[in-house]
Coordinates of C-alpha atoms in Angstrom, one line a residue:
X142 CA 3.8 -24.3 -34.2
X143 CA 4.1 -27.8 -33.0
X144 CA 6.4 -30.2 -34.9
X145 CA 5.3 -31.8 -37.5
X146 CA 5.3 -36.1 -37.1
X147 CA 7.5 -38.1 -39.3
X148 CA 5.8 -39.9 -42.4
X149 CA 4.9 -43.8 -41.5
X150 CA 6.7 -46.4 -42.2
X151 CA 4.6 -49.3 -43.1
X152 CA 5.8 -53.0 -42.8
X153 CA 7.8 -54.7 -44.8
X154 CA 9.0 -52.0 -45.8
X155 CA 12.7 -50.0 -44.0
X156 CA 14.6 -47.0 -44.2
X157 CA 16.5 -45.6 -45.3
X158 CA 17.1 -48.3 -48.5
X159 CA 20.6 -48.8 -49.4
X160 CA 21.2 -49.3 -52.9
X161 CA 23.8 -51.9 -53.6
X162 CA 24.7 -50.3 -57.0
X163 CA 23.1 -47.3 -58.7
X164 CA 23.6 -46.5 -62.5
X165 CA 22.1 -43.3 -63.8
X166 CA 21.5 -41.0 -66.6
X167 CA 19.2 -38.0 -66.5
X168 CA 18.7 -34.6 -68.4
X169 CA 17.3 -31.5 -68.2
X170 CA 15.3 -29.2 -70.0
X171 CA 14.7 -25.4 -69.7
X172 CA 11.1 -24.8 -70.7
X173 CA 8.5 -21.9 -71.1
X174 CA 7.3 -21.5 -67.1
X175 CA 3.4 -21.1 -67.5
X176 CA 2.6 -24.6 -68.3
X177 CA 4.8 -25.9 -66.1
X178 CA 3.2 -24.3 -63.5
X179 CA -0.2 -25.2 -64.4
X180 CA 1.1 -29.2 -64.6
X181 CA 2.9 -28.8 -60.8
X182 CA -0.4 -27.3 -59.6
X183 CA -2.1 -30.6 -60.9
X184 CA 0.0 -32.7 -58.9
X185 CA 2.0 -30.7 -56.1
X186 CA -0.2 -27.7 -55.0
X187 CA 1.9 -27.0 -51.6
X188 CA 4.8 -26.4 -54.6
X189 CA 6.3 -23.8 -56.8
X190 CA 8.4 -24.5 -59.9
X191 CA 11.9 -22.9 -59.4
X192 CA 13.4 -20.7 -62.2
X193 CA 16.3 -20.0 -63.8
X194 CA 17.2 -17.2 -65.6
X195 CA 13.4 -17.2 -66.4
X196 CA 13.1 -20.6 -67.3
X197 CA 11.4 -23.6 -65.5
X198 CA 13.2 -26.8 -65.6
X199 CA 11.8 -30.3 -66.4
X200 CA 14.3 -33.1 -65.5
X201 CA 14.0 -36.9 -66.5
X202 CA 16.3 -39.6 -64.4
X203 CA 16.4 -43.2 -65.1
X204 CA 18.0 -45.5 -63.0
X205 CA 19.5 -48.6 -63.1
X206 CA 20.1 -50.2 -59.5
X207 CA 20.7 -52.7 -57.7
X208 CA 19.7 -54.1 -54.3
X209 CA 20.5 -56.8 -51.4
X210 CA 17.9 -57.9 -49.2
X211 CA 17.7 -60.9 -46.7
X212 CA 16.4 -63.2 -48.9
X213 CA 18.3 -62.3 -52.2
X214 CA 18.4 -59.8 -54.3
X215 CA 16.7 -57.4 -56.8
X216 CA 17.3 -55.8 -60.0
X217 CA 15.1 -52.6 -60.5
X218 CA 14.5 -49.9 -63.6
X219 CA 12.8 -47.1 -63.1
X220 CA 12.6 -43.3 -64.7
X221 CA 11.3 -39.6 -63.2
X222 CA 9.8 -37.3 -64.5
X223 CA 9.8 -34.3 -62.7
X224 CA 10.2 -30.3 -62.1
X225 CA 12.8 -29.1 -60.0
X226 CA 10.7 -27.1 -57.6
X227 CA 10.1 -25.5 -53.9
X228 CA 7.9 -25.4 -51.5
X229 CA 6.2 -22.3 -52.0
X230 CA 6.8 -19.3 -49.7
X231 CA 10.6 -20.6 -49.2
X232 CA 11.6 -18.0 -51.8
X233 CA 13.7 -15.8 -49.3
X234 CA 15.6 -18.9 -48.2
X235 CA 16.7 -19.9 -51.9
X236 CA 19.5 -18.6 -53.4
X237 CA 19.7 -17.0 -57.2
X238 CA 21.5 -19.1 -59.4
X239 CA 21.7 -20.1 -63.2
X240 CA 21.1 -23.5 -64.5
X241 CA 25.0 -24.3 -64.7
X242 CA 25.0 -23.4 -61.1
X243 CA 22.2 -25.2 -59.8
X244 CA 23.4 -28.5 -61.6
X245 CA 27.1 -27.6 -59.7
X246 CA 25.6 -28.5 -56.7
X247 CA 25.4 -24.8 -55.2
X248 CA 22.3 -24.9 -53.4
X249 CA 22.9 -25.6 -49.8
X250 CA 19.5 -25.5 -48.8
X251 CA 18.4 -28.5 -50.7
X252 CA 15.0 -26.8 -51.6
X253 CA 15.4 -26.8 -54.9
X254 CA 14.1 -30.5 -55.5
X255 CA 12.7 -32.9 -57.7
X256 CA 8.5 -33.0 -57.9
X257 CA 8.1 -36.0 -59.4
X258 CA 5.1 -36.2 -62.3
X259 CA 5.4 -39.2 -63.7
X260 CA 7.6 -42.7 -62.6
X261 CA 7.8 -45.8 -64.3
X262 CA 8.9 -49.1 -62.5
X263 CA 9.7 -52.3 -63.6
X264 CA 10.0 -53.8 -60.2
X265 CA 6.4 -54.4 -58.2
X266 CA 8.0 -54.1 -55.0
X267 CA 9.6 -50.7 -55.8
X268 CA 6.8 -49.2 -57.0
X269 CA 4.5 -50.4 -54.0
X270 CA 7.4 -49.3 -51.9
X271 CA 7.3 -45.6 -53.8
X272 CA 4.1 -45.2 -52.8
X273 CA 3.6 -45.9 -49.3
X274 CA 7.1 -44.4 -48.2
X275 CA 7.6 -40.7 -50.8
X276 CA 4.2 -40.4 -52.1
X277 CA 5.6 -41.1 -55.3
X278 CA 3.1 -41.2 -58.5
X279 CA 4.6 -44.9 -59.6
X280 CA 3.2 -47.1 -62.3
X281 CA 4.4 -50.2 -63.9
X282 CA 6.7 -49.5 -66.9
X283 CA 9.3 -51.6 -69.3
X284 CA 12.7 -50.6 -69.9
X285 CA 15.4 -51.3 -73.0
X286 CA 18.8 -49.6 -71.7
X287 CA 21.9 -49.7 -73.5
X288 CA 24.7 -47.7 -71.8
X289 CA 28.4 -47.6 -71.1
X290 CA 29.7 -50.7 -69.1
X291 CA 33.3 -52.3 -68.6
X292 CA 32.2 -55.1 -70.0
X293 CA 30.9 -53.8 -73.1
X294 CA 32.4 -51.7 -75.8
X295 CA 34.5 -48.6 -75.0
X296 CA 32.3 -45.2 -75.1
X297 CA 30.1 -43.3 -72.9
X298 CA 26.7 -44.0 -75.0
X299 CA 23.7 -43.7 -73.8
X300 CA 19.6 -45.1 -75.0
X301 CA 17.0 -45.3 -72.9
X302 CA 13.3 -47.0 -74.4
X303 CA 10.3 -46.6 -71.7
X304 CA 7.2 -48.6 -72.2
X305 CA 4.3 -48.8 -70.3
X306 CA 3.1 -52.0 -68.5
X307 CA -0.4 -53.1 -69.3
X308 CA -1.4 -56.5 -67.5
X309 CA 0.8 -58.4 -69.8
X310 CA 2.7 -58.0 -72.8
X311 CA 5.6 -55.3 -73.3
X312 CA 3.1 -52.0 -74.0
X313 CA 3.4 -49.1 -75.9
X314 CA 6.9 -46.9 -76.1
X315 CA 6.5 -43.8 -74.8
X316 CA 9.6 -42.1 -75.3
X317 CA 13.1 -42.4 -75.9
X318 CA 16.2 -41.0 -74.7
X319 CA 19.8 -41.1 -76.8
X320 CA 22.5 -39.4 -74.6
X321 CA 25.9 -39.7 -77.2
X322 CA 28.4 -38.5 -74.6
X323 CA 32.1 -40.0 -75.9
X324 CA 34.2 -37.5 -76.6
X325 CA 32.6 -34.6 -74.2
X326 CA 34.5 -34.0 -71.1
X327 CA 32.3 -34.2 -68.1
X328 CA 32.6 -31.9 -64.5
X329 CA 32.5 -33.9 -61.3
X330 CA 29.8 -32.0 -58.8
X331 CA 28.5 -32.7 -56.1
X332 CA 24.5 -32.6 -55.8
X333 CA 23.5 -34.6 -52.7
X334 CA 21.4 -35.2 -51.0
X335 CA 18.6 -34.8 -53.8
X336 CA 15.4 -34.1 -52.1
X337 CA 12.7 -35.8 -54.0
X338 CA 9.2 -34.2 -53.3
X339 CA 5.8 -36.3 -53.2
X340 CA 2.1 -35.3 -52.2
X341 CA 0.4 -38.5 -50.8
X342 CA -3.2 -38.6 -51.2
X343 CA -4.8 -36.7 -48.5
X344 CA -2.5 -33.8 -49.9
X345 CA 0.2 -33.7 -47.5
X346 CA 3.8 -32.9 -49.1
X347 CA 6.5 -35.2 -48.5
X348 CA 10.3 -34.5 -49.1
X349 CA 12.7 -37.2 -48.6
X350 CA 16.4 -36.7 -49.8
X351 CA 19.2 -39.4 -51.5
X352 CA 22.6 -39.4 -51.0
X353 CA 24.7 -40.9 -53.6
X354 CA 28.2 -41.8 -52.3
X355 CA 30.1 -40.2 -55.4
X356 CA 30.5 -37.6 -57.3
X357 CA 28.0 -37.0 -60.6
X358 CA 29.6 -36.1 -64.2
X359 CA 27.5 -33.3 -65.8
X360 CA 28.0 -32.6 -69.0
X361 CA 27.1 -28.9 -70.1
X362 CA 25.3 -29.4 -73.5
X363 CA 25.4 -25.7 -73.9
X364 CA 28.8 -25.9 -75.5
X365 CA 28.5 -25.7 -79.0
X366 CA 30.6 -29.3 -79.5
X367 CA 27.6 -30.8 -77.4
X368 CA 25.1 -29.8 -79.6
X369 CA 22.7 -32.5 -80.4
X370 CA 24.4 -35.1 -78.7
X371 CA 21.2 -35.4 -76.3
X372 CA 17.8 -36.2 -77.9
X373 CA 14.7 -36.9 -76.3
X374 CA 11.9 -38.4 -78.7
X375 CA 8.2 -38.8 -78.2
X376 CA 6.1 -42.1 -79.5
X377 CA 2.9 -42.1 -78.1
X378 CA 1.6 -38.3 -76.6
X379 CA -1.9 -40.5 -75.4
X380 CA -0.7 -42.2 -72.0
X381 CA -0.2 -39.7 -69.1
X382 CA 3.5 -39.4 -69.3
X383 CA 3.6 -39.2 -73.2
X384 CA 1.1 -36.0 -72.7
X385 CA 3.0 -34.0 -70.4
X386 CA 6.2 -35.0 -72.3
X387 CA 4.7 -33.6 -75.1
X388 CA 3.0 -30.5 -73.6
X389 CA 6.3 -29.6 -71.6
X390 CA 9.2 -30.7 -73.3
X391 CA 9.0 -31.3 -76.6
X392 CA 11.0 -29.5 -79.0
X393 CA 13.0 -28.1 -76.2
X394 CA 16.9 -28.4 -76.0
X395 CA 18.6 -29.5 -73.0
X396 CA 21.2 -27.9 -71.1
X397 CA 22.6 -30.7 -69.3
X398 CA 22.9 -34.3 -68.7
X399 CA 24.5 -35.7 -65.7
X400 CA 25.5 -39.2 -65.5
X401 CA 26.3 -41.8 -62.2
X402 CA 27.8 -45.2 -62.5
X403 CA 29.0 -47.1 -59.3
X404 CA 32.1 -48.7 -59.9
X405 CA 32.9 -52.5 -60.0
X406 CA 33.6 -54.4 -57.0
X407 CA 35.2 -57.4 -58.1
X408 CA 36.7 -58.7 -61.5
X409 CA 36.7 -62.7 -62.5
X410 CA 40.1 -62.4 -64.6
X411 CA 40.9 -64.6 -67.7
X412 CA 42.4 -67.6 -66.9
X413 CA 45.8 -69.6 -68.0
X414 CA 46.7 -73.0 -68.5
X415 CA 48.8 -75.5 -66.1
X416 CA 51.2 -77.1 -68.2
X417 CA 50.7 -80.8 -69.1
X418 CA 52.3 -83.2 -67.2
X419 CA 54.2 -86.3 -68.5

C-alpha cells in the first residue's frame, strides 16, 4: 500500500495554528450505544464509536481562545459536539479501558478520538478555516459564557448558552451547560494530543490531533459529592444540534468534566500616589 498524501492546505490559511490562549470546559456523557452508532454512521462512516464498560460516550467542548495573527488579533467561541470514536478495524490496536481511565489520558495510541457532529463558531474565519483544513461540520453559532477568571469573583463556576446564528439577530438557544465545580477537587491528566476526526465531503476521513501545553483538571462526577453539579439542558430539540442532543444525551448523567484555562501572562497592578510637593 502506497502512502497516503497529506490533506491540502488551502491559502490563507497555515499550520499548525497556535493558540495564543485557550480556555476550556467540556463533559462527557455515557449513553445507550445503538443510537449512537446509527448517528456516527450518518456523519463518519469510516468510524466506530468506542465503548466503555458498554457504554458509548458523547462529549461536548467549548472553547474560549485566543489568537495572534499578522495583522491583529482574534477572539473566537466555538463548541463540539462529538463521539469519542475509532477508525473501524483498529480494534486490536486499542486498549481496554474504563471511562475514568480513558479521561486519565491512558490511551497511547491516540485512536480513541473526537468525531465531531455538530460545531458552532462565532468567528467566520474559524469556521471557514474548520472546514477546509479538519473537515469539520462548522456553522455559525452565538455564545454567553460565564466562567472562572482572576479577574472576576473567586470560584470555579461554569455556564455555557449556545445559540444559533441566522443571518442576523442572536437566534434561538439551543442548549445550556451549568458546570458548578467550587469545592470539587480536580486530577491533573494528561490527554494530548486529542485527535479530532472529520470526513470532508468526498468521504475521506481526516484526523488531525491538538496539543495543549498543560495539564487538564478532570473532575470525576461519579463521586457522590459531585452529584448534580453538571447539568446539561435542552431548549430547542428542532435545529440539528438540538436533535441529536436530545436523541443522544438527554436525560443522561455525566461522568466527567474536564476543565483548561491558560494562565495570565502579565498583571497591570494597582497604583499609588506620589506625595504632594510643596
Amino acid at each position: 500500500m502506497s502512502p497516503l498524501p497529506l490533506p491540502p492546505v488551502p491559502e490563507p490559511f497555515r499550520l499548525p495554528f497556535h493558540y495564543g490562549a485557550l480556555h476550556q470546559l467540556g463533559a462527557d456523557f455515557p449513553v445507550d450505544p445503538e443510537p449512537v452508532r446509527a448517528v456516527l454512521a450518518e456523519h463518519h462512516p469510516a468510524l466506530t464509536a468506542a465503548e466503555f464498560e458498554g457504554r458509548a460516550l458523547v462529549s461536548l467542548n467549548y472553547q474560549l481562545y485566543f489568537a495572534q495573527y499578522a495583522d491583529g488579533g482574534g477572539v473566537t467561541q466555538e463548541i463540539e459536539y462529538s463521539v469519542v470514536a475509532y477508525p473501524a478495524g483498529a480494534e486490536d490496536r486499542l486498549p481496554a479501558l474504563t471511562y475514568a481511565q480513558y479521561a486519565r489520558g491512558w490511551d497511547q495510541t491516540k485512536l480513541l478520538g473526537i468525531a465531531r457532529l455538530h460545531v458552532l463558531c462565532d468567528n467566520p474565519f474559524a469556521v471557514e478555516a474548520g472546514r477546509a483544513l479538519f473537515a469539520e461540520p462548522k456553522h455559525p453559532g452565538r455564545f454567553e459564557a460565564r466562567m472562572p477568571s482572576p479577574n472576576g469573583p473567586a470560584g470555579d463556576d461554569w455556564h455555557i448558552s449556545c445559540r444559533t446564528a441566522p443571518g442576523t439577530g442572536e437566534g434561538t438557544e439551543v442548549f445550556s451547560l451549568a458546570a458548578g465545580l467550587t469545592g470539587l477537587t480536580p486530577l491533573p491528566v494528561n490527554t494530548a494530543p486529542i485527535t479530532g476526526y472529520g470526513t470532508d465531503t468526498r468521504g475521506r476521513t481526516l484526523a488531525g490531533p491538538m496539543n495543549v501545553h498543560q495539564p487538564y483538571r478532570w473532575y470525576d462526577l461519579t463521586d457522590p459529592a459531585a452529584a448534580g453539579r453538571v447539568s446539561l439542558t435542552v431548549h430547542d430539540p428542532d435545529p440539528p444540534l438540538g436533535r441529536d442532543l436530545a436523541r443522544l444525551v438527554a436525560g443522561a448523567a455525566p461522568a466527567g468534566a474536564w476543565t483548561c484555562q491558560s494562565p495570565p501572562v502579565a498583571a497591570h497592578h494597582r497604583p499609588y500616589y506620589l506625595p504632594a510637593r510643596p
